[in-house]
Amino acid sequence: MNPTATTPGGHLAPRLLDTIASLPSSFRWGVATSSYQIEGAVAEDGRTPSIWDTFSRVPGAVAGGDHGDVACDHYHRMPQDVALIKDLGVDTYRFSVAWPRVQPGGRGPVNPAGLAFYDRLVDELLAAGIDPWVTLYHWDLPQELEDAGGWPARDTAYRFADYSMLVFDALSDRVDTWTTLNEPWCSAMLGYAYGAHAPGRRDFGAAVSAVHHLLLGHGLATQRMRAAATRPIQLGITLNMSTATPATDSQPDREAVRRSDGLGTRIYLDPLRHGRYPADVVADLAEQGVSLPVQDGDLDIISAPIDVLGVNFYFGQVLSGTDEDGNTRDAQGAPVVREVPLDVPRTAMGWPIMPEGFTELLVRLSRDYPGLPMVITENGAAFDDTADDNGFVCDDDRTNYLAQHLAAVAVAHRQGADIRGYFAWSLLDNFEWAYGYDKRFGIVRVDYETQARTPKQSALWLRDTIKRVRAGG
Ligand code: FCB
């Protein structure tokens, strides 16, 4: 690693570092990635297109016309990347499995050549002393399944459970932790309501059906994996969540927060943990002429016991229920939920940096959904990096972001939230979905011309911080 970075994070307030150092020495530390964002090799060893291969070809869908054809070329550089992970001193690597690699077309038998990649990855990780943490679905739905209706179609949930079992049967002798979905809110809403992510549809009713079928797929897969397990395993799901604060104490502003929290958090966690959808959200949907396509028995499946909740947090929000002119309904008659611009620093994504919202979220989750250990499966930030001649990035902004958010986790932990680990998003700069390669979240820089990897200042800081916490502060 770069010798110029002798005191990574030296500028950080000592109080922040002491707070982080109060995390338990047994805390789990990791880095996270996802298949389409790093692998490349989209047509190799029998892989078929996913909705992201298709969507990224739609003119204007992805910044710069970028796509994942090569990405970080991780498919060909996997052993080198595992060595990099080991150098960071983390104990866990969270990666996702590409469904169209393992089961091309989304149905039928396993593709041994595609599965072999993950088999090798798991062995490589274990040999390096790193725990593999599998995400079964991080948004790369086989295109054929989208053509058959995608997540708004009930059958996709059953296809997902079948696919999950192909992977589980092959790797559960060595992989202890299995999470089904990454951020179903993004799959459903960004993909089917807002058209911002693959498959690019704009149909709110379809998006709400997708919510239910994603949860059903999670429950079906969870039940089957649990039944098939021959040794202790941990099962879970990862959700993206935020903390919304009302701009004022007015009724419309509090109402905006209720709605946003309902569709963002409670519509997932209530059925997962309490076996029912929140009544206020169901009523809001009915008012918009939309319903969740629940069939008898679905909620029992969805609320199948899980062992861990993956929490992805990036930013907090302050919301208002009125537009700039004071109206509570928009031109279509829908209730206004407006993000109020705040005077806080923002990342290159334009996301407001609000670490105190992270503490608030974690404490609230442990109160409203008790008895479920949490692991932070993603947290990190994009900034406009500048590399020196050696490819080194002195990313004080990202280091500071990580430190502030880790301290926020430590504070929540002290307040009693059952948080077991923290994974930085992301190991590498990568394909940031609709933003393409322009937005860099890596703690390791990737030079896309040469595919050279160079740990940034933030990576060195994280490595030192992990050592300190493990040593007991
Ligand atoms: C999350 C995604 C992840 C990455 C980060 C920045 O929503 O799970 O793939 O894009 O945002």
Coordinates of C-alpha atoms and ligand atoms in Angstrom, one line a residue:
M1 CA 0.0 0.0 0.0
N2 CA 1.0 3.6 -0.6
P3 CA 3.9 4.7 1.7
T4 CA 2.8 8.4 1.5
A5 CA -0.2 7.6 3.6
T6 CA 1.5 7.3 6.9
T7 CA -1.2 8.7 9.2
P8 CA -4.5 7.9 7.4
G9 CA -7.3 9.8 8.9
G10 CA -4.8 11.9 11.0
H11 CA -7.1 14.9 10.6
L12 CA -10.1 13.3 12.2
A13 CA -11.3 14.4 15.6
P14 CA -10.0 12.2 18.3
R15 CA -13.4 12.0 19.9
L16 CA -14.8 10.4 16.7
L17 CA -12.0 7.8 16.7
D18 CA -12.6 7.0 20.4
T19 CA -16.3 6.5 19.7
I20 CA -15.5 4.1 16.9
A21 CA -13.0 2.3 19.2
S22 CA -15.8 1.5 21.6
L23 CA -17.2 -1.0 19.2
P24 CA -16.8 -4.6 20.4
S25 CA -13.6 -6.4 19.4
S26 CA -15.8 -9.2 18.0
F27 CA -17.4 -6.8 15.5
R28 CA -17.6 -8.1 12.0
W29 CA -15.8 -6.1 9.3
G30 CA -16.4 -6.3 5.6
V31 CA -16.4 -4.9 2.1
A32 CA -19.3 -5.3 -0.3
T33 CA -19.8 -5.5 -4.1
S34 CA -22.4 -6.8 -6.5
S35 CA -22.1 -9.0 -9.6
Y36 CA -23.2 -6.7 -12.4
Q37 CA -21.3 -3.8 -11.0
I38 CA -17.9 -5.5 -11.1
E39 CA -17.8 -8.8 -12.9
G40 CA -17.9 -8.0 -16.7
A41 CA -17.6 -11.1 -18.8
V42 CA -21.3 -10.8 -19.6
A43 CA -21.3 -13.4 -22.4
E44 CA -18.8 -15.9 -21.0
D45 CA -19.3 -19.4 -19.8
G46 CA -23.0 -19.5 -20.8
R47 CA -24.2 -16.3 -19.0
T48 CA -27.3 -14.8 -20.7
P49 CA -28.4 -11.2 -20.5
S50 CA -29.9 -9.7 -17.4
I51 CA -32.3 -6.7 -17.4
W52 CA -29.3 -4.5 -16.8
D53 CA -27.6 -5.7 -20.0
T54 CA -30.7 -4.7 -21.8
F55 CA -31.5 -1.4 -19.9
S56 CA -27.9 -0.1 -20.3
R57 CA -28.3 -0.3 -24.1
V58 CA -31.4 2.0 -24.0
P59 CA -30.2 5.4 -25.2
G60 CA -30.1 7.9 -22.4
A61 CA -30.8 5.3 -19.6
V62 CA -27.2 5.2 -18.2
A63 CA -24.9 8.2 -18.0
G64 CA -22.3 8.2 -20.7
G65 CA -23.9 5.2 -22.4
D66 CA -22.0 3.0 -19.9
H67 CA -22.7 -0.7 -19.3
G68 CA -21.3 -3.6 -17.4
D69 CA -19.7 -5.5 -20.3
V70 CA -16.2 -5.2 -18.8
A71 CA -16.8 -3.3 -15.5
C72 CA -13.9 -4.1 -13.2
D73 CA -13.2 -7.3 -15.0
H74 CA -13.5 -9.1 -11.7
Y75 CA -14.5 -12.3 -13.4
H76 CA -11.0 -12.6 -14.7
R77 CA -9.2 -11.0 -11.8
M78 CA -10.9 -12.6 -8.9
P79 CA -7.8 -14.1 -7.1
Q80 CA -6.1 -10.7 -7.2
D81 CA -9.2 -9.0 -5.8
V82 CA -9.4 -11.6 -3.0
A83 CA -5.8 -10.8 -2.1
L84 CA -6.7 -7.1 -2.0
I85 CA -9.6 -7.9 0.4
K86 CA -7.2 -9.8 2.6
D87 CA -4.8 -6.9 2.7
L88 CA -7.6 -4.6 4.0
G89 CA -7.8 -6.8 7.1
V90 CA -11.5 -7.4 6.9
D91 CA -13.0 -10.7 7.9
T92 CA -16.0 -10.8 5.5
Y93 CA -16.7 -10.2 1.8
R94 CA -20.3 -9.6 0.7
F95 CA -20.8 -10.4 -3.0
S96 CA -23.8 -11.2 -5.1
V97 CA -24.4 -14.1 -7.4
A98 CA -25.4 -13.4 -11.0
W99 CA -28.6 -15.3 -11.6
P100 CA -28.1 -15.4 -15.4
R101 CA -24.7 -17.0 -14.9
V102 CA -25.9 -19.8 -12.7
Q103 CA -29.3 -20.4 -14.4
P104 CA -29.2 -18.8 -17.9
G105 CA -32.7 -17.6 -18.8
G106 CA -33.9 -17.9 -15.2
R107 CA -35.3 -21.4 -15.5
G108 CA -34.1 -25.0 -15.8
P109 CA -30.9 -26.7 -14.7
V110 CA -27.8 -25.2 -13.3
N111 CA -25.1 -24.0 -15.6
P112 CA -22.0 -25.7 -14.2
A113 CA -19.5 -23.3 -15.9
G114 CA -21.3 -20.2 -14.4
L115 CA -21.6 -21.7 -10.9
A116 CA -17.9 -22.7 -11.0
F117 CA -16.9 -19.1 -10.8
Y118 CA -18.6 -18.7 -7.4
D119 CA -17.3 -22.0 -6.2
R120 CA -13.8 -20.8 -6.9
L121 CA -14.5 -17.5 -5.3
V122 CA -15.7 -19.1 -2.1
D123 CA -12.7 -21.4 -1.9
E124 CA -10.3 -18.5 -2.6
L125 CA -12.0 -16.5 0.2
L126 CA -11.9 -19.3 2.7
A127 CA -8.2 -20.0 1.9
A128 CA -7.6 -16.3 2.6
G129 CA -9.4 -16.5 6.0
I130 CA -12.4 -14.4 4.8
D131 CA -16.0 -15.3 5.4
P132 CA -18.1 -15.3 2.2
W133 CA -21.5 -13.5 2.7
V134 CA -23.8 -14.2 -0.3
T135 CA -26.5 -12.0 -1.7
L136 CA -28.6 -14.0 -4.0
Y137 CA -30.2 -11.1 -5.9
H138 CA -28.6 -7.8 -6.5
W139 CA -30.8 -6.7 -9.4
D140 CA -29.6 -8.8 -12.3
L141 CA -32.9 -10.5 -13.2
P142 CA -32.6 -12.8 -16.3
Q143 CA -34.1 -10.9 -19.2
E144 CA -36.3 -13.9 -20.1
L145 CA -38.1 -13.6 -16.8
E146 CA -38.7 -9.9 -17.3
D147 CA -40.1 -10.7 -20.7
A148 CA -42.5 -13.1 -18.9
G149 CA -43.7 -10.3 -16.6
G150 CA -40.7 -9.6 -14.3
W151 CA -41.3 -9.0 -10.6
P152 CA -44.9 -7.8 -11.0
A153 CA -45.6 -11.4 -12.1
R154 CA -46.2 -13.9 -9.2
D155 CA -44.3 -16.7 -11.0
T156 CA -41.0 -14.8 -10.7
A157 CA -41.1 -15.4 -6.9
Y158 CA -41.1 -19.2 -7.5
R159 CA -38.4 -18.9 -10.1
F160 CA -36.3 -17.0 -7.6
A161 CA -36.7 -19.7 -4.9
D162 CA -35.7 -22.4 -7.5
Y163 CA -32.6 -20.4 -8.5
S164 CA -31.7 -19.8 -4.9
M165 CA -31.7 -23.5 -4.2
L166 CA -29.3 -24.2 -7.1
V167 CA -26.8 -21.9 -5.5
F168 CA -27.5 -23.0 -1.9
D169 CA -27.1 -26.7 -2.8
A170 CA -23.7 -26.0 -4.3
L171 CA -22.2 -23.6 -1.7
S172 CA -24.0 -24.0 1.6
D173 CA -21.4 -26.6 2.7
R174 CA -19.0 -23.6 2.9
V175 CA -21.1 -20.4 3.1
D176 CA -22.6 -19.5 6.4
T177 CA -24.6 -16.4 5.7
W178 CA -27.2 -16.1 2.9
T179 CA -29.2 -13.0 2.2
T180 CA -31.9 -13.2 -0.4
L181 CA -32.5 -9.7 -1.8
N182 CA -30.6 -6.5 -1.9
E183 CA -32.8 -3.5 -1.5
P184 CA -36.2 -4.6 -2.8
W185 CA -37.4 -1.0 -2.7
C186 CA -34.9 -0.1 -5.5
S187 CA -35.9 -3.2 -7.5
A188 CA -39.6 -2.4 -7.2
M189 CA -39.7 1.4 -7.2
L190 CA -36.7 2.5 -9.2
G191 CA -37.2 -0.4 -11.7
Y192 CA -41.0 -0.4 -12.1
A193 CA -42.4 2.9 -10.9
Y194 CA -39.8 5.5 -11.7
G195 CA -38.1 4.0 -14.7
A196 CA -34.7 5.0 -13.3
H197 CA -33.3 1.4 -13.0
A198 CA -33.8 -1.7 -15.1
P199 CA -36.2 -2.7 -16.5
G200 CA -37.2 1.0 -16.8
R201 CA -40.9 0.7 -16.4
R202 CA -43.1 3.5 -15.1
D203 CA -46.2 1.9 -13.6
F204 CA -46.8 2.4 -9.9
G205 CA -49.3 -0.5 -9.7
A206 CA -46.8 -2.9 -11.3
A207 CA -44.2 -1.6 -8.8
V208 CA -46.5 -2.4 -5.8
S209 CA -47.1 -5.9 -7.2
A210 CA -43.3 -6.2 -7.5
V211 CA -42.9 -5.3 -3.8
H212 CA -45.2 -8.3 -2.8
H213 CA -43.6 -10.8 -5.2
L214 CA -40.0 -9.8 -4.1
L215 CA -41.0 -10.4 -0.5
L216 CA -42.8 -13.7 -1.5
G217 CA -39.6 -14.8 -3.3
H218 CA -37.6 -14.0 -0.2
G219 CA -39.9 -16.0 2.0
L220 CA -40.1 -19.0 -0.4
A221 CA -36.3 -19.1 -0.7
T222 CA -35.8 -18.6 3.0
Q223 CA -38.1 -21.5 3.9
R224 CA -36.5 -23.8 1.4
M225 CA -32.9 -23.0 2.4
R226 CA -33.8 -23.4 6.1
A227 CA -35.3 -26.8 5.4
A228 CA -32.3 -27.9 3.3
A229 CA -29.6 -26.8 5.7
T230 CA -27.5 -29.5 7.1
R231 CA -25.4 -27.3 9.4
P232 CA -26.0 -23.9 11.2
I233 CA -26.6 -21.1 8.7
Q234 CA -27.7 -17.5 9.0
L235 CA -30.5 -16.3 6.7
G236 CA -31.6 -12.7 6.0
I237 CA -32.4 -9.9 3.7
T238 CA -30.9 -6.5 3.0
L239 CA -33.0 -3.3 3.0
N240 CA -32.1 0.2 2.2
M241 CA -33.5 2.6 4.7
S242 CA -33.3 6.2 5.6
T243 CA -34.4 8.5 8.5
A244 CA -36.9 11.1 7.4
T245 CA -37.5 14.0 9.7
P246 CA -40.5 16.4 9.2
A247 CA -39.4 19.9 8.1
T248 CA -41.8 21.4 10.7
D249 CA -44.2 19.9 13.2
S250 CA -47.1 20.7 10.9
Q251 CA -49.6 18.0 10.1
P252 CA -48.7 17.8 6.3
D253 CA -45.0 17.5 7.1
R254 CA -45.6 14.7 9.6
E255 CA -47.9 13.1 7.1
A256 CA -45.1 13.2 4.4
V257 CA -42.8 11.4 6.8
R258 CA -45.4 8.8 7.6
R259 CA -46.0 8.1 3.9
S260 CA -42.3 7.9 3.0
D261 CA -41.5 5.7 6.0
G262 CA -44.5 3.5 5.1
L263 CA -43.4 2.9 1.5
G264 CA -39.7 2.8 2.3
T265 CA -39.4 0.8 5.5
R266 CA -42.6 -0.5 7.1
I267 CA -44.0 -2.1 3.9
Y268 CA -41.0 -4.5 4.1
L269 CA -40.3 -4.9 7.7
D270 CA -43.9 -5.2 8.9
P271 CA -44.7 -8.3 6.8
L272 CA -41.2 -9.7 7.3
R273 CA -41.3 -9.4 11.1
H274 CA -45.0 -9.1 12.0
G275 CA -46.7 -11.1 9.2
R276 CA -48.9 -8.2 8.1
Y277 CA -48.8 -5.1 5.8
P278 CA -49.2 -1.8 7.6
A279 CA -52.8 -0.8 7.5
D280 CA -52.1 2.9 6.8
V281 CA -50.0 2.0 3.8
V282 CA -52.6 -0.4 2.4
A283 CA -55.2 2.5 2.8
D284 CA -52.9 5.0 1.0
L285 CA -52.4 2.5 -1.8
A286 CA -56.2 1.9 -2.1
E287 CA -56.7 5.6 -2.3
Q288 CA -54.4 5.5 -5.4
G289 CA -56.3 2.6 -6.9
V290 CA -53.5 0.2 -6.2
S291 CA -53.3 -3.0 -4.1
L292 CA -50.8 -5.6 -2.9
P293 CA -51.6 -8.9 -4.7
V294 CA -51.7 -11.0 -1.5
Q295 CA -53.0 -14.6 -1.6
D296 CA -53.9 -16.8 1.3
G297 CA -50.8 -18.0 3.2
D298 CA -48.4 -15.5 1.6
L299 CA -47.8 -13.6 4.8
D300 CA -46.9 -16.7 6.7
I301 CA -44.3 -17.4 4.0
I302 CA -42.9 -13.9 4.0
S303 CA -42.6 -13.8 7.8
A304 CA -40.5 -17.0 7.9
P305 CA -37.9 -16.5 10.6
I306 CA -34.7 -14.8 9.7
D307 CA -31.4 -14.5 11.6
V308 CA -30.0 -11.2 10.4
L309 CA -31.2 -7.9 8.9
G310 CA -28.8 -6.2 6.4
V311 CA -29.1 -2.5 6.7
N312 CA -27.9 -0.2 3.9
F313 CA -27.7 3.5 4.8
Y314 CA -26.4 6.4 2.8
F315 CA -28.3 9.6 3.7
G316 CA -31.0 11.1 5.8
Q317 CA -33.8 13.3 4.6
V318 CA -36.0 16.2 5.8
L319 CA -39.4 16.1 4.3
S320 CA -42.3 18.4 3.7
G321 CA -45.9 17.6 2.8
T322 CA -46.4 20.9 0.9
D323 CA -44.9 22.2 -2.3
E324 CA -43.2 25.6 -2.6
D325 CA -46.7 27.2 -2.9
G326 CA -48.1 25.5 0.1
N327 CA -50.2 22.9 -1.8
T328 CA -50.6 19.5 -0.2
R329 CA -51.6 17.8 -3.5
D330 CA -49.7 17.8 -6.8
A331 CA -51.2 18.4 -10.2
Q332 CA -52.3 14.7 -10.4
G333 CA -54.0 14.9 -7.0
A334 CA -51.3 12.8 -5.3
P335 CA -50.1 13.9 -1.8
V336 CA -46.9 16.0 -1.9
V337 CA -43.8 14.4 -0.3
R338 CA -41.0 16.9 -1.0
E339 CA -37.4 16.7 0.1
V340 CA -36.4 20.0 1.7
P341 CA -32.9 21.1 0.6
L342 CA -30.7 21.3 3.7
D343 CA -27.6 23.3 4.5
V344 CA -25.4 20.2 5.1
P345 CA -22.5 18.9 3.0
R346 CA -23.4 16.5 0.2
T347 CA -21.6 13.6 -1.6
A348 CA -21.0 13.6 -5.3
M349 CA -24.4 11.9 -5.6
G350 CA -26.0 15.0 -4.1
W351 CA -26.9 12.9 -1.1
P352 CA -27.0 15.0 2.2
I353 CA -24.5 13.7 4.8
M354 CA -26.5 13.1 8.0
P355 CA -24.8 10.5 10.2
E356 CA -27.0 11.3 13.1
G357 CA -29.9 10.0 11.0
F358 CA -28.0 6.7 10.9
T359 CA -28.0 6.4 14.7
E360 CA -31.6 7.3 14.8
L361 CA -32.5 4.7 12.2
L362 CA -30.6 1.9 14.0
V363 CA -32.1 2.7 17.4
R364 CA -35.6 2.9 15.9
L365 CA -35.2 -0.4 14.1
S366 CA -34.1 -2.2 17.2
R367 CA -37.1 -0.7 19.1
D368 CA -39.8 -1.4 16.4
Y369 CA -38.4 -4.7 15.2
P370 CA -36.7 -6.3 18.2
G371 CA -34.9 -9.6 18.4
L372 CA -33.2 -9.2 15.0
P373 CA -29.5 -8.7 14.9
M374 CA -28.4 -6.2 12.3
V375 CA -25.3 -5.9 10.1
I376 CA -24.6 -2.8 8.1
T377 CA -24.3 -4.4 4.7
E378 CA -23.6 -1.1 2.8
N379 CA -22.5 2.3 3.8
G380 CA -20.1 4.6 1.8
A381 CA -19.9 7.6 -0.4
A382 CA -19.1 8.8 -3.9
F383 CA -16.8 11.8 -4.2
D384 CA -15.0 13.4 -7.1
D385 CA -11.6 11.6 -6.6
T386 CA -8.3 12.9 -8.0
A387 CA -5.6 10.4 -8.3
D388 CA -1.9 11.2 -8.2
D389 CA 0.7 9.9 -10.6
N390 CA 0.8 6.6 -8.8
G391 CA -3.0 6.2 -8.9
F392 CA -3.3 7.1 -5.2
V393 CA -6.4 9.0 -4.0
C394 CA -6.1 11.0 -0.8
D395 CA -9.8 10.9 -0.1
D396 CA -10.2 12.8 3.1
D397 CA -13.9 13.4 2.3
R398 CA -14.7 9.6 2.0
T399 CA -12.5 8.8 5.0
N400 CA -14.4 11.4 7.0
Y401 CA -17.7 10.1 5.8
L402 CA -16.8 6.5 6.9
A403 CA -15.6 7.7 10.2
Q404 CA -18.7 9.8 10.9
H405 CA -21.0 6.9 10.0
L406 CA -19.0 4.3 11.9
A407 CA -19.2 6.6 15.0
A408 CA -22.9 6.8 14.4
V409 CA -23.1 3.0 14.4
A410 CA -21.0 2.9 17.6
V411 CA -23.4 5.4 19.3
A412 CA -26.4 3.3 18.3
H413 CA -24.6 0.2 19.6
R414 CA -24.0 1.9 22.9
Q415 CA -27.7 2.8 23.0
G416 CA -28.5 -0.9 22.8
A417 CA -29.1 -1.5 19.1
D418 CA -27.9 -5.1 18.3
I419 CA -25.5 -4.3 15.5
R420 CA -23.0 -7.0 14.7
G421 CA -20.9 -5.7 11.8
Y422 CA -20.2 -3.0 9.2
F423 CA -19.4 -3.5 5.5
A424 CA -18.1 -0.6 3.4
W425 CA -19.6 0.1 0.0
S426 CA -17.6 -0.6 -1.9
L427 CA -14.4 -2.6 -2.3
L428 CA -13.9 -1.1 -5.8
D429 CA -15.0 1.8 -7.9
N430 CA -17.6 0.2 -10.1
F431 CA -20.6 0.5 -12.4
E432 CA -22.9 2.8 -10.4
W433 CA -26.1 1.8 -12.2
A434 CA -27.8 4.7 -14.0
Y435 CA -24.7 6.9 -13.1
G436 CA -22.3 4.6 -14.9
Y437 CA -18.6 4.8 -14.1
D438 CA -18.7 8.5 -13.3
K439 CA -19.6 8.0 -9.6
R440 CA -16.8 6.3 -7.6
F441 CA -17.8 4.6 -4.3
G442 CA -14.7 2.4 -4.0
I443 CA -12.2 2.5 -1.1
V444 CA -9.9 1.0 -3.8
R445 CA -9.5 3.0 -7.0
V446 CA -9.9 1.3 -10.3
D447 CA -8.2 2.7 -13.4
Y448 CA -10.7 1.6 -16.0
E449 CA -8.0 1.9 -18.8
T450 CA -5.6 -0.5 -17.2
Q451 CA -7.8 -2.2 -14.5
A452 CA -5.1 -1.3 -12.0
R453 CA -6.4 -1.3 -8.4
T454 CA -5.0 1.2 -5.9
P455 CA -6.2 1.4 -2.3
K456 CA -7.3 4.9 -1.4
Q457 CA -6.5 6.7 1.9
S458 CA -10.0 5.6 3.1
A459 CA -8.9 1.9 2.7
L460 CA -5.8 2.5 4.7
W461 CA -7.7 4.3 7.4
L462 CA -10.3 1.5 7.5
R463 CA -7.6 -1.1 7.8
D464 CA -6.0 0.7 10.7
T465 CA -9.3 1.3 12.4
I466 CA -10.3 -2.4 12.2
K467 CA -6.9 -3.2 13.9
R468 CA -7.6 -0.8 16.7
V469 CA -11.1 -2.0 17.4
R470 CA -10.0 -5.6 17.3
A471 CA -7.2 -4.8 19.8
G472 CA -9.9 -3.5 22.2
G473 CA -9.6 0.2 21.3
Ligands
FCB1 C1 -27.1 0.9 -3.2 C2 -26.9 -0.4 -4.0 C3 -25.5 -0.5 -4.4 C4 -24.8 0.8 -4.8 C5 -25.0 1.8 -3.7 C6 -24.3 3.1 -3.9 O1 -28.4 1.3 -3.4 O2 -27.3 -1.5 -3.3 O3 -25.4 -1.5 -5.5 O4 -25.2 1.2 -6.0 O5 -26.4 2.0 -3.5

